[in-house]
Amino acid sequence: QVQLRESGPRLVKPSETLSLTCSVSGGSMSDMYWNWFRQSPGKGLEWIGYVYHSGSTNYSPSLRGRVTISIDTSNNQFSLKLTSLTAADTAIYYCARRGRSTSGWYQGIDYWGQGTLVTVSS
Amino acid sequence: EIVMTQSPVSLPVTPGESASISCNSSQSLFHSNGFHYLDWYLQKPGQSPQLLIYLVSDRASGVPDRFSGSGSGTDFTLKISRVEAEDVGVYYCMQALETPFTFGPGTKVDIK
């Protein structure tokens, strides 16, 4: 069973950089897209971006310029960095896997971490 | 980006009865490979979202067959037959045709 777990600070000051790590267990990181999502308090879900196992990335235009997602397959981890934080970045951050069948077909965002609440406040 | 809408916003249901949620996209979710890239997720209270349905109608592993998806183009439906108490939560549709992936605003299902 694949499991994902987010780790990182719960409180970050405005203008600073958020760094979160997602640890993956129970499965290989190969041939998969590894995603970050967030959910502001009481709000809906927002896709932040993904990193492929090769290291290629794709980011949401609304965050491009502030976000970097990287992967460390040797340690079964991938990470999120978000710069120039404001109160609007306060949210639960989820890491998640985009699933695929053995023949490569899309199978949804099939595994999610439990989420970590990050508060941006001085 | 593709804008997703859902209705209703809130859906009180009686256990044992059926329920339907609609999802619409601002453009077709049809891919040249023949599939529509539309998923359904359920977020139970205090939990992460969980995948129910992908590619319009394929149930994720372990999802009961009470859940079914249908639709094409820009109009999609999630149906829950024989609703159970454990089905309460917020249901989201999400398009995965192109980035940025985008979600509907959610439909809150609770028990009458």
PDB file of C-alpha atoms in Angstrom:
ATOM      1  CA  GLN A   1       0.000   0.000   0.000  1.00  0.00           C
ATOM      2  CA  VAL A   2       1.447   3.334  -1.074  1.00  0.00           C
ATOM      3  CA  GLN A   3       1.607   5.943   1.674  1.00  0.00           C
ATOM      4  CA  LEU A   4       2.520   9.607   1.492  1.00  0.00           C
ATOM      5  CA  ARG A   5       3.372  11.852   4.413  1.00  0.00           C
ATOM      6  CA  GLU A   6       3.989  15.573   4.426  1.00  0.00           C
ATOM      7  CA  SER A   7       6.478  17.172   6.785  1.00  0.00           C
ATOM      8  CA  GLY A   8       7.593  20.718   7.393  1.00  0.00           C
ATOM      9  CA  PRO A   9       6.885  23.810   9.481  1.00  0.00           C
ATOM     10  CA  ARG A  10       3.358  24.610  10.604  1.00  0.00           C
ATOM     11  CA  LEU A  11       3.948  28.354  11.027  1.00  0.00           C
ATOM     12  CA  VAL A  12       5.807  30.586   8.604  1.00  0.00           C
ATOM     13  CA  LYS A  13       6.239  34.361   8.608  1.00  0.00           C
ATOM     14  CA  PRO A  14       5.040  36.582   5.782  1.00  0.00           C
ATOM     15  CA  SER A  15       7.599  37.129   3.003  1.00  0.00           C
ATOM     16  CA  GLU A  16       9.466  33.963   4.009  1.00  0.00           C
ATOM     17  CA  THR A  17       9.782  30.667   2.110  1.00  0.00           C
ATOM     18  CA  LEU A  18       7.773  27.528   2.831  1.00  0.00           C
ATOM     19  CA  SER A  19       9.554  24.202   2.425  1.00  0.00           C
ATOM     20  CA  LEU A  20       7.587  20.960   2.630  1.00  0.00           C
ATOM     21  CA  THR A  21       8.698  17.410   1.997  1.00  0.00           C
ATOM     22  CA  CYS A  22       6.576  14.417   1.030  1.00  0.00           C
ATOM     23  CA  SER A  23       7.911  10.994   1.955  1.00  0.00           C
ATOM     24  CA  VAL A  24       6.679   8.105  -0.150  1.00  0.00           C
ATOM     25  CA  SER A  25       6.577   4.529   1.082  1.00  0.00           C
ATOM     26  CA  GLY A  26       5.161   1.258  -0.175  1.00  0.00           C
ATOM     27  CA  GLY A  27       5.831   1.883  -3.843  1.00  0.00           C
ATOM     28  CA  SER A  28       8.261   3.089  -6.466  1.00  0.00           C
ATOM     29  CA  MET A  29       8.482   6.693  -7.576  1.00  0.00           C
ATOM     30  CA  SER A  30       9.332   5.652 -11.122  1.00  0.00           C
ATOM     31  CA  ASP A  31       7.071   6.552 -14.040  1.00  0.00           C
ATOM     32  CA  MET A  32       4.777   8.611 -11.846  1.00  0.00           C
ATOM     33  CA  TYR A  33       3.767  12.236 -11.489  1.00  0.00           C
ATOM     34  CA  TRP A  34       4.025  13.552  -7.930  1.00  0.00           C
ATOM     35  CA  ASN A  35       1.731  16.437  -7.091  1.00  0.00           C
ATOM     36  CA  TRP A  36       1.128  19.146  -4.535  1.00  0.00           C
ATOM     37  CA  PHE A  37      -2.348  20.504  -3.821  1.00  0.00           C
ATOM     38  CA  ARG A  38      -3.622  22.921  -1.232  1.00  0.00           C
ATOM     39  CA  GLN A  39      -6.909  23.836   0.387  1.00  0.00           C
ATOM     40  CA  SER A  40      -7.430  27.169   2.068  1.00  0.00           C
ATOM     41  CA  PRO A  41      -9.541  27.089   5.261  1.00  0.00           C
ATOM     42  CA  GLY A  42     -13.124  26.449   4.315  1.00  0.00           C
ATOM     43  CA  LYS A  43     -12.323  26.601   0.622  1.00  0.00           C
ATOM     44  CA  GLY A  44     -11.958  24.226  -2.269  1.00  0.00           C
ATOM     45  CA  LEU A  45      -8.988  22.407  -3.699  1.00  0.00           C
ATOM     46  CA  GLU A  46      -6.198  23.957  -5.734  1.00  0.00           C
ATOM     47  CA  TRP A  47      -3.520  22.184  -7.751  1.00  0.00           C
ATOM     48  CA  ILE A  48      -0.045  23.646  -7.196  1.00  0.00           C
ATOM     49  CA  GLY A  49       2.068  21.553  -9.553  1.00  0.00           C
ATOM     50  CA  TYR A  50       3.800  18.261 -10.173  1.00  0.00           C
ATOM     51  CA  VAL A  51       7.185  16.715 -10.697  1.00  0.00           C
ATOM     52  CA  TYR A  52       7.785  13.657 -12.853  1.00  0.00           C
ATOM     53  CA  HIS A  53      10.215  10.993 -11.692  1.00  0.00           C
ATOM     54  CA  SER A  54      12.713  12.341 -14.243  1.00  0.00           C
ATOM     55  CA  GLY A  55      12.630  15.750 -12.566  1.00  0.00           C
ATOM     56  CA  SER A  56      10.541  17.601 -15.145  1.00  0.00           C
ATOM     57  CA  THR A  57       7.952  19.922 -13.627  1.00  0.00           C
ATOM     58  CA  ASN A  58       4.694  21.690 -14.337  1.00  0.00           C
ATOM     59  CA  TYR A  59       3.308  24.483 -12.183  1.00  0.00           C
ATOM     60  CA  SER A  60       0.052  26.341 -11.812  1.00  0.00           C
ATOM     61  CA  PRO A  61       0.248  29.696 -13.621  1.00  0.00           C
ATOM     62  CA  SER A  62      -1.166  31.393 -10.536  1.00  0.00           C
ATOM     63  CA  LEU A  63       1.916  30.378  -8.545  1.00  0.00           C
ATOM     64  CA  ARG A  64       4.558  30.232 -11.263  1.00  0.00           C
ATOM     65  CA  GLY A  65       7.571  32.276 -10.254  1.00  0.00           C
ATOM     66  CA  ARG A  66       7.083  31.464  -6.575  1.00  0.00           C
ATOM     67  CA  VAL A  67       6.957  27.670  -6.630  1.00  0.00           C
ATOM     68  CA  THR A  68       9.579  24.983  -7.092  1.00  0.00           C
ATOM     69  CA  ILE A  69       8.919  21.254  -6.866  1.00  0.00           C
ATOM     70  CA  SER A  70      11.819  18.820  -6.837  1.00  0.00           C
ATOM     71  CA  ILE A  71      12.274  15.086  -6.453  1.00  0.00           C
ATOM     72  CA  ASP A  72      14.813  12.831  -4.728  1.00  0.00           C
ATOM     73  CA  THR A  73      14.047   9.311  -5.883  1.00  0.00           C
ATOM     74  CA  SER A  74      16.991   7.839  -4.000  1.00  0.00           C
ATOM     75  CA  ASN A  75      15.302   8.849  -0.746  1.00  0.00           C
ATOM     76  CA  ASN A  76      11.719   8.379  -1.969  1.00  0.00           C
ATOM     77  CA  GLN A  77      10.853  12.030  -1.412  1.00  0.00           C
ATOM     78  CA  PHE A  78       9.684  15.066  -3.290  1.00  0.00           C
ATOM     79  CA  SER A  79       9.532  18.633  -2.071  1.00  0.00           C
ATOM     80  CA  LEU A  80       7.703  21.921  -2.412  1.00  0.00           C
ATOM     81  CA  LYS A  81       9.202  25.380  -2.021  1.00  0.00           C
ATOM     82  CA  LEU A  82       6.935  28.423  -2.080  1.00  0.00           C
ATOM     83  CA  THR A  83       8.484  31.857  -1.757  1.00  0.00           C
ATOM     84  CA  SER A  84       7.247  35.322  -0.781  1.00  0.00           C
ATOM     85  CA  LEU A  85       4.495  33.994   1.428  1.00  0.00           C
ATOM     86  CA  THR A  86       1.406  36.003   2.351  1.00  0.00           C
ATOM     87  CA  ALA A  87      -1.632  35.232   4.486  1.00  0.00           C
ATOM     88  CA  ALA A  88      -3.350  34.013   1.326  1.00  0.00           C
ATOM     89  CA  ASP A  89      -0.966  31.039   1.297  1.00  0.00           C
ATOM     90  CA  THR A  90      -2.375  29.767   4.608  1.00  0.00           C
ATOM     91  CA  ALA A  91      -3.789  26.360   3.735  1.00  0.00           C
ATOM     92  CA  ILE A  92      -3.672  22.621   4.203  1.00  0.00           C
ATOM     93  CA  TYR A  93      -1.009  21.333   1.827  1.00  0.00           C
ATOM     94  CA  TYR A  94      -1.401  17.835   0.401  1.00  0.00           C
ATOM     95  CA  CYS A  95       1.050  15.736  -1.525  1.00  0.00           C
ATOM     96  CA  ALA A  96      -0.461  13.176  -3.875  1.00  0.00           C
ATOM     97  CA  ARG A  97       0.329  10.691  -6.590  1.00  0.00           C
ATOM     98  CA  ARG A  98      -1.133  10.714 -10.064  1.00  0.00           C
ATOM     99  CA  GLY A  99      -1.802   7.071 -10.727  1.00  0.00           C
ATOM    100  CA  ARG A 100      -1.279   5.152 -13.922  1.00  0.00           C
ATOM    101  CA  SER A 101      -1.898   1.604 -15.045  1.00  0.00           C
ATOM    102  CA  THR A 102       0.918  -0.729 -16.074  1.00  0.00           C
ATOM    103  CA  SER A 103       0.120   0.171 -19.674  1.00  0.00           C
ATOM    104  CA  GLY A 104       0.389   3.872 -18.892  1.00  0.00           C
ATOM    105  CA  TRP A 105      -3.238   4.913 -18.724  1.00  0.00           C
ATOM    106  CA  TYR A 106      -4.308   7.658 -16.343  1.00  0.00           C
ATOM    107  CA  GLN A 107      -5.951   6.415 -13.157  1.00  0.00           C
ATOM    108  CA  GLY A 108      -6.708   9.541 -11.199  1.00  0.00           C
ATOM    109  CA  ILE A 109      -5.001  11.107  -8.202  1.00  0.00           C
ATOM    110  CA  ASP A 110      -5.033   7.835  -6.360  1.00  0.00           C
ATOM    111  CA  TYR A 111      -2.959   8.360  -3.206  1.00  0.00           C
ATOM    112  CA  TRP A 112      -2.978  11.430  -0.965  1.00  0.00           C
ATOM    113  CA  GLY A 113      -1.072  12.393   2.154  1.00  0.00           C
ATOM    114  CA  GLN A 114      -2.982  13.315   5.277  1.00  0.00           C
ATOM    115  CA  GLY A 115      -2.228  16.977   4.698  1.00  0.00           C
ATOM    116  CA  THR A 116      -0.389  19.536   6.778  1.00  0.00           C
ATOM    117  CA  LEU A 117      -1.835  22.880   7.855  1.00  0.00           C
ATOM    118  CA  VAL A 118       0.546  25.745   7.190  1.00  0.00           C
ATOM    119  CA  THR A 119      -0.255  29.126   8.708  1.00  0.00           C
ATOM    120  CA  VAL A 120       1.387  32.276   7.421  1.00  0.00           C
ATOM    121  CA  SER A 121       1.503  34.795  10.229  1.00  0.00           C
ATOM    122  CA  SER A 122       3.944  37.045  11.997  1.00  0.00           C
TER     123      SER A 122
ATOM    124  CA  GLU B   1      -7.780  27.482 -17.530  1.00  0.00           C
ATOM    125  CA  ILE B   2     -10.785  25.161 -17.552  1.00  0.00           C
ATOM    126  CA  VAL B   3     -13.489  26.292 -15.138  1.00  0.00           C
ATOM    127  CA  MET B   4     -15.492  23.598 -13.360  1.00  0.00           C
ATOM    128  CA  THR B   5     -18.938  24.095 -11.873  1.00  0.00           C
ATOM    129  CA  GLN B   6     -21.075  21.753  -9.785  1.00  0.00           C
ATOM    130  CA  SER B   7     -24.666  21.533  -8.621  1.00  0.00           C
ATOM    131  CA  PRO B   8     -26.217  21.413  -6.183  1.00  0.00           C
ATOM    132  CA  VAL B   9     -24.113  23.146  -3.566  1.00  0.00           C
ATOM    133  CA  SER B  10     -25.737  21.124  -0.801  1.00  0.00           C
ATOM    134  CA  LEU B  11     -27.532  17.793  -1.000  1.00  0.00           C
ATOM    135  CA  PRO B  12     -29.391  16.308   1.980  1.00  0.00           C
ATOM    136  CA  VAL B  13     -30.072  12.637   1.385  1.00  0.00           C
ATOM    137  CA  THR B  14     -32.062   9.878   3.024  1.00  0.00           C
ATOM    138  CA  PRO B  15     -30.173   6.629   3.636  1.00  0.00           C
ATOM    139  CA  GLY B  16     -31.153   4.023   1.089  1.00  0.00           C
ATOM    140  CA  GLU B  17     -32.178   6.546  -1.535  1.00  0.00           C
ATOM    141  CA  SER B  18     -30.144   7.665  -4.528  1.00  0.00           C
ATOM    142  CA  ALA B  19     -28.414  10.981  -5.148  1.00  0.00           C
ATOM    143  CA  SER B  20     -26.942  12.693  -8.187  1.00  0.00           C
ATOM    144  CA  ILE B  21     -24.375  15.449  -8.529  1.00  0.00           C
ATOM    145  CA  SER B  22     -23.768  17.382 -11.734  1.00  0.00           C
ATOM    146  CA  CYS B  23     -20.470  18.768 -12.950  1.00  0.00           C
ATOM    147  CA  ASN B  24     -19.874  20.997 -15.955  1.00  0.00           C
ATOM    148  CA  SER B  25     -16.663  22.145 -17.563  1.00  0.00           C
ATOM    149  CA  SER B  26     -16.043  25.336 -19.542  1.00  0.00           C
ATOM    150  CA  GLN B  27     -14.641  23.281 -22.417  1.00  0.00           C
ATOM    151  CA  SER B  28     -14.774  19.689 -23.554  1.00  0.00           C
ATOM    152  CA  LEU B  29     -12.721  17.256 -21.502  1.00  0.00           C
ATOM    153  CA  PHE B  30     -12.332  14.856 -24.436  1.00  0.00           C
ATOM    154  CA  HIS B  31      -8.774  13.798 -25.220  1.00  0.00           C
ATOM    155  CA  SER B  32      -7.638  12.567 -28.617  1.00  0.00           C
ATOM    156  CA  ASN B  33      -6.943   9.173 -27.026  1.00  0.00           C
ATOM    157  CA  GLY B  34     -10.682   8.658 -26.718  1.00  0.00           C
ATOM    158  CA  PHE B  35     -11.107   9.342 -23.016  1.00  0.00           C
ATOM    159  CA  HIS B  36     -12.641  12.197 -21.076  1.00  0.00           C
ATOM    160  CA  TYR B  37     -10.342  13.318 -18.261  1.00  0.00           C
ATOM    161  CA  LEU B  38     -12.886  13.857 -15.499  1.00  0.00           C
ATOM    162  CA  ASP B  39     -12.500  12.522 -11.955  1.00  0.00           C
ATOM    163  CA  TRP B  40     -14.664  12.496  -8.840  1.00  0.00           C
ATOM    164  CA  TYR B  41     -13.280  12.792  -5.303  1.00  0.00           C
ATOM    165  CA  LEU B  42     -14.904  12.580  -1.878  1.00  0.00           C
ATOM    166  CA  GLN B  43     -13.503  14.490   1.058  1.00  0.00           C
ATOM    167  CA  LYS B  44     -14.936  13.107   4.267  1.00  0.00           C
ATOM    168  CA  PRO B  45     -14.930  15.393   7.311  1.00  0.00           C
ATOM    169  CA  GLY B  46     -11.398  15.908   8.592  1.00  0.00           C
ATOM    170  CA  GLN B  47      -9.844  13.727   5.898  1.00  0.00           C
ATOM    171  CA  SER B  48      -7.882  14.055   2.692  1.00  0.00           C
ATOM    172  CA  PRO B  49      -9.728  13.750  -0.605  1.00  0.00           C
ATOM    173  CA  GLN B  50     -10.124  10.202  -1.840  1.00  0.00           C
ATOM    174  CA  LEU B  51     -10.477   9.103  -5.420  1.00  0.00           C
ATOM    175  CA  LEU B  52     -13.851   7.651  -6.361  1.00  0.00           C
ATOM    176  CA  ILE B  53     -14.024   7.737 -10.154  1.00  0.00           C
ATOM    177  CA  TYR B  54     -11.518   8.527 -12.915  1.00  0.00           C
ATOM    178  CA  LEU B  55     -11.954   8.928 -16.677  1.00  0.00           C
ATOM    179  CA  VAL B  56     -15.679   9.646 -16.129  1.00  0.00           C
ATOM    180  CA  SER B  57     -16.790   6.162 -15.160  1.00  0.00           C
ATOM    181  CA  ASP B  58     -13.929   3.952 -13.922  1.00  0.00           C
ATOM    182  CA  ARG B  59     -14.231   3.224 -10.227  1.00  0.00           C
ATOM    183  CA  ALA B  60     -11.060   3.406  -8.177  1.00  0.00           C
ATOM    184  CA  SER B  61      -9.895   0.342  -6.308  1.00  0.00           C
ATOM    185  CA  GLY B  62     -12.134  -0.480  -3.355  1.00  0.00           C
ATOM    186  CA  VAL B  63     -14.916   1.935  -4.302  1.00  0.00           C
ATOM    187  CA  PRO B  64     -18.361   0.321  -3.941  1.00  0.00           C
ATOM    188  CA  ASP B  65     -20.409  -0.164  -7.087  1.00  0.00           C
ATOM    189  CA  ARG B  66     -23.044   2.130  -5.542  1.00  0.00           C
ATOM    190  CA  PHE B  67     -20.953   4.906  -7.057  1.00  0.00           C
ATOM    191  CA  SER B  68     -21.177   5.412 -10.795  1.00  0.00           C
ATOM    192  CA  GLY B  69     -20.131   8.142 -13.190  1.00  0.00           C
ATOM    193  CA  SER B  70     -21.369   9.148 -16.594  1.00  0.00           C
ATOM    194  CA  GLY B  71     -21.244  11.950 -19.115  1.00  0.00           C
ATOM    195  CA  SER B  72     -19.268  13.314 -22.011  1.00  0.00           C
ATOM    196  CA  GLY B  73     -18.085  16.568 -23.508  1.00  0.00           C
ATOM    197  CA  THR B  74     -18.727  19.162 -20.843  1.00  0.00           C
ATOM    198  CA  ASP B  75     -21.521  17.535 -18.808  1.00  0.00           C
ATOM    199  CA  PHE B  76     -20.911  14.863 -16.199  1.00  0.00           C
ATOM    200  CA  THR B  77     -22.840  13.168 -13.399  1.00  0.00           C
ATOM    201  CA  LEU B  78     -21.959  11.218 -10.287  1.00  0.00           C
ATOM    202  CA  LYS B  79     -24.692   8.965  -9.014  1.00  0.00           C
ATOM    203  CA  ILE B  80     -24.803   7.375  -5.595  1.00  0.00           C
ATOM    204  CA  SER B  81     -27.373   4.651  -5.345  1.00  0.00           C
ATOM    205  CA  ARG B  82     -28.516   3.423  -1.933  1.00  0.00           C
ATOM    206  CA  VAL B  83     -26.775   6.214   0.003  1.00  0.00           C
ATOM    207  CA  GLU B  84     -25.174   5.159   3.270  1.00  0.00           C
ATOM    208  CA  ALA B  85     -24.229   7.247   6.293  1.00  0.00           C
ATOM    209  CA  GLU B  86     -20.521   6.804   5.468  1.00  0.00           C
ATOM    210  CA  ASP B  87     -21.042   8.644   2.160  1.00  0.00           C
ATOM    211  CA  VAL B  88     -21.325  12.076   3.814  1.00  0.00           C
ATOM    212  CA  GLY B  89     -18.767  14.676   2.885  1.00  0.00           C
ATOM    213  CA  VAL B  90     -17.910  17.041   0.081  1.00  0.00           C
ATOM    214  CA  TYR B  91     -17.778  15.693  -3.448  1.00  0.00           C
ATOM    215  CA  TYR B  92     -15.503  17.364  -5.987  1.00  0.00           C
ATOM    216  CA  CYS B  93     -15.140  16.865  -9.703  1.00  0.00           C
ATOM    217  CA  MET B  94     -11.725  17.580 -11.203  1.00  0.00           C
ATOM    218  CA  GLN B  95     -10.548  17.905 -14.770  1.00  0.00           C
ATOM    219  CA  ALA B  96      -7.201  16.352 -15.615  1.00  0.00           C
ATOM    220  CA  LEU B  97      -7.245  17.070 -19.341  1.00  0.00           C
ATOM    221  CA  GLU B  98      -4.803  19.933 -19.085  1.00  0.00           C
ATOM    222  CA  THR B  99      -2.844  21.818 -16.484  1.00  0.00           C
ATOM    223  CA  PRO B 100      -3.654  23.543 -14.289  1.00  0.00           C
ATOM    224  CA  PHE B 101      -5.876  20.742 -13.033  1.00  0.00           C
ATOM    225  CA  THR B 102      -9.004  22.398 -11.706  1.00  0.00           C
ATOM    226  CA  PHE B 103     -11.744  21.373  -9.318  1.00  0.00           C
ATOM    227  CA  GLY B 104     -15.405  22.157  -9.018  1.00  0.00           C
ATOM    228  CA  PRO B 105     -16.459  24.112  -5.915  1.00  0.00           C
ATOM    229  CA  GLY B 106     -17.814  20.965  -4.269  1.00  0.00           C
ATOM    230  CA  THR B 107     -21.169  19.496  -3.292  1.00  0.00           C
ATOM    231  CA  LYS B 108     -21.780  18.858   0.386  1.00  0.00           C
ATOM    232  CA  VAL B 109     -23.725  15.667   0.980  1.00  0.00           C
ATOM    233  CA  ASP B 110     -25.240  15.060   4.387  1.00  0.00           C
ATOM    234  CA  ILE B 111     -27.923  12.870   5.872  1.00  0.00           C
ATOM    235  CA  LYS B 112     -31.431  14.247   6.348  1.00  0.00           C
TER     236      LYS B 112
END
